[in-house]
Amino acid sequence: MKRIIYQNESGGVSVIHPTGELSIEEVAAKDVPEGVAYEIVEDDAIPADRFFRNAWVMGDCCVEHDLDKCKALGHDIRRQQRAEEFAPHDEVIMKQIPGKDAAAAEEARQEIRDKYAAIQDEIDAAASPDEIKVALGVAEVSDGGQE
Amino acid sequence: MSTLSATNLKNASSASNNIVLNSDGTVGGAALASATEMFGTRTTGTNTAGSTTLTVGSATGISAGMFIVGEGIVPGTTVSTIVGTTVTMSQASAASPNLGLTGTEPVIFYANNKLVSPGVIGSMLCRAWVNFKGTSTVAIRASYNVSSITDNGAGDYTVNFTTAMADANYGIDVSASNSQSFINDADFGGADPTTSAVRIGTRTSAATFQDTPYVCVAIFR
């Protein structure tokens, strides 16, 4: 099955999936924004793993991942994960809840900081999108989930 | 091949022409459904499950042969007879025992013997629709009047129409599902609809764009 790819207004890649009602050439003429260069490719030229979908860029032969964009998305996910782990401890410290040990909460927060500092280093050192996913502990996830 | 030349067709027992044969080749007359008939005759009905007797709130406009649509009524059920406000329903299928409303519910009666003109139903039609998978390898499951979808990014798609809409003032229904979490919002993707396409987005409760296994879009105008 053929697809049409082009660089979109945000610098990423848009992928057109025809339904078959029109020929691929007719779809390209009608559905690619006017004046934008495009390529018709086989669907295996498009990554099946959409975890870093918003890091896709036009490559020489196919759609590729921009590693810097992947790392930026990875850091967004890392911050989100860290915030979720911080949340219960933040509440103890901010509200000074009676019966809750603020010192223990702060200790837990420090452990979380250390854990995510290590993950941050792993993401920065990653040589591929897969290594970033491993650092994030989401290697099994393949669907796009980032903005 | 011979041609029957006539201006009207009328049943011998009918008081008026059933079908009017216009000089331009089109047809008219009482055989064509009106807009009111397309909306149906609406009233309420009461019956018990398994019974073919339906008591209606009003018998006005109901006649034998009409189709009956209502909760618990098997599709294809028609009016066998009507006496006063008591309708005897045909049972569409002998194998369908659940012929019955739950209490008093709205019921609609539709003519079973009318021709439908595009001019009457034109604005009632779904002009385009698509059902596609937005995860892993994006795939279109089924569609009508959609030339393609454009995957712009995670949870960000454009539906492109094969035949353009008359204007951009159409109604859009977007729905989406996710096996892991609810899609909180399925909507316009931040761009105004055009006659040739509409951009839609699927987002989590945190307003983050996210892919989803089922995305369904329908356009009405």
Coordinates of C-alpha atoms in Angstrom, one line a residue:
Chain A
M1 CA 0.0 0.0 0.0
K2 CA 1.4 3.4 -1.0
R3 CA 1.4 6.5 1.2
I4 CA 2.1 10.1 0.5
I5 CA 4.5 11.9 2.9
Y6 CA 5.5 15.6 3.1
Q7 CA 7.0 18.0 5.6
N8 CA 4.3 19.8 7.4
E9 CA 4.1 23.3 8.8
S10 CA 5.7 22.3 12.2
G11 CA 8.7 20.7 10.6
G12 CA 7.4 17.2 11.2
V13 CA 6.0 14.7 8.7
S14 CA 2.4 14.3 7.6
V15 CA 1.5 11.0 6.2
I16 CA -1.5 10.6 3.8
H17 CA -3.4 7.3 3.9
P18 CA -5.6 7.0 0.8
T19 CA -8.9 5.1 1.1
G20 CA -8.9 3.9 -2.5
E21 CA -11.7 6.0 -3.8
L22 CA -9.2 7.9 -5.9
S23 CA -5.9 7.0 -7.4
I24 CA -2.8 7.9 -5.4
E25 CA -1.9 10.5 -7.9
E26 CA -5.3 12.1 -7.6
V27 CA -5.1 12.1 -3.8
A28 CA -1.7 13.7 -4.0
A29 CA -2.9 16.4 -6.3
K30 CA -6.0 17.1 -4.1
D31 CA -4.9 16.4 -0.5
V32 CA -1.3 17.6 -0.3
P33 CA -1.3 21.3 0.6
E34 CA -0.7 23.5 -2.4
G35 CA 3.0 24.1 -3.3
V36 CA 4.3 21.5 -0.8
A37 CA 6.8 18.9 -2.1
Y38 CA 5.8 15.3 -1.4
E39 CA 6.9 11.8 -2.0
I40 CA 4.9 8.6 -2.7
V41 CA 6.3 5.7 -0.7
E42 CA 5.5 2.2 0.3
D43 CA 4.1 1.9 3.8
D44 CA 7.2 0.1 5.1
A45 CA 9.0 3.5 4.7
I46 CA 7.0 4.7 7.7
P47 CA 7.8 3.7 11.2
A48 CA 5.2 1.3 12.8
D49 CA 6.3 2.5 16.3
R50 CA 4.4 5.8 17.0
F51 CA 5.8 6.4 20.5
F52 CA 7.9 9.3 19.2
R53 CA 5.4 10.2 16.4
N54 CA 6.0 13.9 16.8
A55 CA 9.8 13.4 16.2
W56 CA 9.3 12.0 12.7
V57 CA 11.2 13.9 10.0
M58 CA 11.7 13.4 6.2
G59 CA 14.7 11.2 5.5
D60 CA 16.5 10.4 2.3
C61 CA 14.5 7.3 1.6
C62 CA 11.9 7.1 4.3
V63 CA 10.5 8.7 7.4
E64 CA 13.1 8.8 10.2
H65 CA 13.3 9.8 13.8
D66 CA 15.0 13.1 14.8
L67 CA 17.0 11.9 17.9
D68 CA 17.1 15.4 19.5
K69 CA 13.3 15.7 19.2
C70 CA 12.9 12.2 20.6
K71 CA 15.1 13.2 23.6
A72 CA 13.0 16.4 24.1
L73 CA 9.8 14.3 24.1
G74 CA 11.5 11.8 26.4
H75 CA 12.3 14.5 28.8
D76 CA 8.7 15.7 28.7
I77 CA 7.6 12.2 29.6
R78 CA 10.3 11.9 32.3
R79 CA 9.1 15.2 33.9
Q80 CA 5.5 14.0 33.8
Q81 CA 6.4 10.7 35.4
R82 CA 8.4 12.4 38.1
A83 CA 5.6 14.9 38.9
E84 CA 3.2 12.0 39.3
E85 CA 5.6 10.3 41.8
F86 CA 6.3 13.6 43.6
A87 CA 2.6 14.4 44.0
P88 CA 1.7 12.4 47.2
H89 CA 4.9 13.6 48.9
D90 CA 4.4 17.2 47.8
E91 CA 1.0 17.1 49.5
V92 CA 2.5 16.0 52.8
I93 CA 5.1 18.7 52.8
M94 CA 2.9 21.6 51.5
K95 CA -0.1 20.9 53.7
Q96 CA 2.0 19.8 56.8
I97 CA -0.6 17.1 57.3
P98 CA -0.7 16.0 61.0
G99 CA 0.4 12.5 61.6
K100 CA 2.4 12.5 58.3
D101 CA 6.2 12.5 58.5
A102 CA 7.4 15.5 56.5
A103 CA 11.0 14.4 56.8
A104 CA 10.2 11.0 55.4
A105 CA 8.4 12.6 52.5
E106 CA 11.4 14.8 51.8
E107 CA 13.6 11.7 51.9
A108 CA 11.3 10.0 49.4
R109 CA 11.3 13.1 47.2
Q110 CA 15.1 13.0 47.2
E111 CA 15.1 9.4 46.1
I112 CA 12.8 10.3 43.2
R113 CA 15.0 13.2 42.3
D114 CA 18.0 10.8 42.2
K115 CA 16.1 8.2 40.2
Y116 CA 15.0 10.7 37.5
A117 CA 18.4 12.4 37.4
A118 CA 19.8 9.1 36.4
I119 CA 17.1 8.7 33.8
Q120 CA 17.8 12.1 32.5
D121 CA 21.5 11.1 32.0
E122 CA 20.4 7.9 30.2
I123 CA 18.2 9.9 27.9
D124 CA 20.9 12.4 27.1
A125 CA 23.3 9.6 26.3
A126 CA 20.9 7.5 24.3
A127 CA 21.9 6.7 20.7
S128 CA 18.5 5.7 19.4
P129 CA 14.8 6.1 20.2
D130 CA 14.7 2.6 21.6
E131 CA 17.3 3.4 24.2
I132 CA 15.2 6.4 25.3
K133 CA 12.2 4.1 25.7
V134 CA 14.3 1.7 27.7
A135 CA 15.5 4.6 30.0
L136 CA 11.8 5.6 30.5
G137 CA 10.8 2.0 31.2
V138 CA 8.2 2.1 28.4
A139 CA 9.8 -0.2 25.9
E140 CA 6.6 -2.2 25.4
V141 CA 4.5 0.9 24.5
S142 CA 4.3 1.7 20.8
D143 CA 1.5 4.2 20.5
G144 CA 2.0 7.9 20.3
G145 CA 1.2 9.6 23.6
Q146 CA 3.0 12.9 23.4
E147 CA 1.9 16.3 22.3
Chain B
M1 CA -39.2 -1.6 -27.3
S2 CA -42.5 0.3 -26.9
T3 CA -43.0 3.4 -24.8
L4 CA -46.1 4.1 -22.8
S5 CA -47.0 7.8 -23.3
A6 CA -49.0 9.2 -20.5
T7 CA -49.1 12.3 -18.2
N8 CA -50.3 10.6 -15.1
L9 CA -50.6 7.1 -13.6
K10 CA -53.6 6.5 -11.4
N11 CA -55.0 3.4 -9.7
A12 CA -58.5 2.7 -10.9
S13 CA -59.8 3.1 -7.3
S14 CA -57.7 6.1 -6.5
A15 CA -59.3 9.6 -6.3
S16 CA -56.1 11.3 -7.4
N17 CA -53.1 10.6 -9.6
N18 CA -50.6 8.3 -7.9
I19 CA -47.7 9.3 -10.1
V20 CA -47.4 12.5 -12.2
L21 CA -45.1 12.1 -15.2
N22 CA -43.5 15.5 -15.9
S23 CA -42.5 16.6 -19.3
D24 CA -38.9 16.9 -18.3
G25 CA -38.7 13.2 -17.5
T26 CA -39.1 13.7 -13.7
V27 CA -41.9 12.3 -11.6
G28 CA -44.2 13.8 -9.0
G29 CA -47.5 13.3 -7.3
A30 CA -48.7 11.7 -4.2
A31 CA -46.3 8.8 -4.5
L32 CA -43.4 11.0 -3.4
A33 CA -42.7 11.3 0.3
S34 CA -43.0 14.7 1.8
A35 CA -40.6 16.2 4.3
T36 CA -43.2 15.7 7.0
E37 CA -43.6 12.0 6.0
M38 CA -39.8 11.6 6.2
F39 CA -39.9 12.7 9.8
G40 CA -42.7 10.2 10.4
T41 CA -45.8 10.2 12.6
R42 CA -44.7 10.5 16.2
T43 CA -46.7 9.4 19.2
T44 CA -46.3 7.2 22.2
G45 CA -47.0 3.5 22.5
T46 CA -47.5 0.9 25.3
N47 CA -47.3 -2.9 25.0
T48 CA -45.9 -5.9 26.8
A49 CA -43.0 -7.9 25.7
G50 CA -44.0 -10.7 23.3
S51 CA -47.4 -9.2 22.6
T52 CA -48.2 -7.8 19.1
T53 CA -50.8 -5.4 20.4
L54 CA -49.6 -1.8 20.7
T55 CA -51.8 0.9 22.3
V56 CA -50.8 4.3 20.9
G57 CA -51.4 7.8 22.3
S58 CA -52.8 9.0 19.1
A59 CA -53.9 7.2 16.0
T60 CA -53.8 10.2 13.7
G61 CA -51.8 9.6 10.6
I62 CA -51.3 5.8 11.3
S63 CA -52.5 3.3 8.7
A64 CA -52.0 -0.4 7.9
G65 CA -48.7 -1.2 6.4
M66 CA -46.7 1.6 8.0
F67 CA -43.3 0.7 9.6
I68 CA -43.0 1.0 13.4
V69 CA -39.8 2.2 15.0
G70 CA -39.4 2.3 18.8
E71 CA -37.4 0.9 21.7
G72 CA -37.8 -2.9 21.9
I73 CA -39.7 -3.1 18.5
V74 CA -37.9 -5.4 16.1
P75 CA -36.8 -3.5 13.0
G76 CA -39.1 -4.2 10.0
T77 CA -42.2 -4.5 12.2
T78 CA -45.3 -3.0 10.4
V79 CA -48.9 -2.1 11.3
S80 CA -51.1 -5.1 10.4
T81 CA -54.3 -3.4 11.5
I82 CA -55.4 -0.4 13.5
V83 CA -58.7 -0.1 15.3
G84 CA -59.1 3.0 17.4
T85 CA -55.8 3.4 19.2
T86 CA -55.0 -0.3 19.1
V87 CA -52.4 -1.3 16.7
T88 CA -51.7 -4.9 15.8
M89 CA -48.1 -5.3 14.9
S90 CA -46.6 -7.7 12.5
Q91 CA -43.7 -9.5 14.0
A92 CA -40.7 -9.0 11.8
S93 CA -39.2 -12.3 12.7
A94 CA -40.8 -15.3 14.4
A95 CA -37.4 -15.9 16.0
S96 CA -37.4 -12.5 17.6
P97 CA -39.3 -12.8 20.9
N98 CA -38.4 -9.4 22.3
L99 CA -41.2 -7.6 20.6
G100 CA -42.2 -5.1 23.2
L101 CA -41.7 -1.6 24.7
T102 CA -40.7 -1.2 28.3
G103 CA -43.6 0.9 29.6
T104 CA -44.9 3.8 27.5
E105 CA -42.3 5.0 25.1
P106 CA -42.1 7.1 22.0
V107 CA -42.9 5.3 18.7
I108 CA -42.6 6.6 15.2
F109 CA -44.6 5.4 12.2
Y110 CA -43.2 5.6 8.7
A111 CA -45.0 5.1 5.3
N112 CA -44.0 1.9 3.5
N113 CA -45.3 2.9 0.1
K114 CA -43.6 6.2 -0.8
L115 CA -40.8 7.1 -3.2
V116 CA -38.0 9.1 -1.7
S117 CA -36.8 12.2 -3.5
P118 CA -33.2 13.5 -3.1
G119 CA -34.7 17.0 -2.6
V120 CA -36.5 15.8 0.5
I121 CA -33.7 13.9 2.2
G122 CA -30.8 16.0 0.9
S123 CA -30.1 17.6 4.3
M124 CA -30.7 14.5 6.2
L125 CA -27.8 12.5 4.8
C126 CA -24.4 11.7 6.1
R127 CA -22.1 13.3 3.5
A128 CA -18.9 11.6 4.5
W129 CA -17.7 9.2 7.2
V130 CA -14.6 7.3 8.1
N131 CA -13.5 4.7 10.7
F132 CA -9.8 4.3 11.1
K133 CA -7.1 2.9 13.4
G134 CA -4.9 5.6 14.8
T135 CA -2.3 3.4 16.5
S136 CA 0.8 1.6 15.3
T137 CA 0.3 1.3 11.5
V138 CA -2.5 3.7 10.8
A139 CA -5.2 2.0 8.8
I140 CA -8.6 3.0 7.4
R141 CA -11.3 0.3 8.2
A142 CA -14.2 1.8 6.1
S143 CA -15.2 5.1 4.7
Y144 CA -17.6 7.0 2.4
N145 CA -16.7 10.1 0.4
V146 CA -13.3 10.2 2.0
S147 CA -10.3 10.3 -0.3
S148 CA -7.7 10.0 2.4
I149 CA -6.8 10.8 6.0
T150 CA -3.7 12.7 6.8
D151 CA -1.8 11.7 9.9
N152 CA -0.2 15.0 11.1
G153 CA 1.1 13.7 14.4
A154 CA 0.1 11.9 17.5
G155 CA -3.7 12.2 17.8
D156 CA -3.8 14.8 15.0
Y157 CA -5.5 13.9 11.8
T158 CA -7.1 15.5 8.7
V159 CA -10.1 13.9 7.0
N160 CA -10.1 14.8 3.2
F161 CA -13.3 14.6 1.3
T162 CA -13.5 13.0 -2.2
T163 CA -16.3 15.3 -3.2
A164 CA -16.2 18.7 -1.5
M165 CA -19.0 19.9 0.7
A166 CA -21.2 22.8 -0.6
D167 CA -19.8 25.0 2.2
A168 CA -18.0 24.6 5.5
N169 CA -21.1 24.9 7.7
Y170 CA -21.5 21.2 8.1
G171 CA -22.0 19.2 11.3
I172 CA -19.2 17.1 12.5
D173 CA -19.3 14.1 14.8
V174 CA -16.0 12.8 16.1
S175 CA -15.6 9.9 18.5
A176 CA -12.7 7.9 19.6
S177 CA -11.7 5.1 22.0
N178 CA -8.6 3.9 23.7
S179 CA -8.1 0.5 25.2
Q180 CA -6.1 1.9 28.1
S181 CA -7.8 5.2 29.0
F182 CA -10.7 7.3 28.0
I183 CA -10.2 9.8 25.3
N184 CA -11.5 12.9 27.0
D185 CA -11.9 15.1 24.0
A186 CA -12.3 14.3 20.3
D187 CA -12.8 17.5 18.4
F188 CA -11.6 19.9 15.7
G189 CA -7.9 19.9 15.7
G190 CA -7.6 23.7 16.1
A191 CA -8.2 24.5 12.5
D192 CA -11.4 25.7 10.9
P193 CA -13.2 23.2 8.7
T194 CA -13.1 23.8 5.0
T195 CA -15.2 22.5 2.1
S196 CA -12.5 19.9 1.3
A197 CA -11.3 18.7 4.7
V198 CA -11.6 18.8 8.4
R199 CA -8.8 18.5 11.0
I200 CA -9.6 16.6 14.2
G201 CA -7.8 15.8 17.3
T202 CA -8.0 13.1 20.0
R203 CA -6.7 14.1 23.5
T204 CA -6.4 12.7 27.0
S205 CA -8.0 14.3 30.0
A206 CA -4.8 16.3 30.4
A207 CA -5.4 17.7 26.9
T208 CA -2.5 15.9 25.5
F209 CA -2.9 14.6 21.9
Q210 CA -2.9 10.9 21.9
D211 CA -3.3 8.1 19.3
T212 CA -6.3 5.9 19.8
P213 CA -7.3 2.5 18.2
Y214 CA -10.7 3.7 17.0
V215 CA -11.4 7.1 15.4
C216 CA -14.8 7.7 13.8
V217 CA -15.8 10.9 12.0
A218 CA -19.1 11.6 10.3
I219 CA -20.1 14.8 8.4
F220 CA -23.7 16.0 8.0
R221 CA -25.0 18.8 5.8

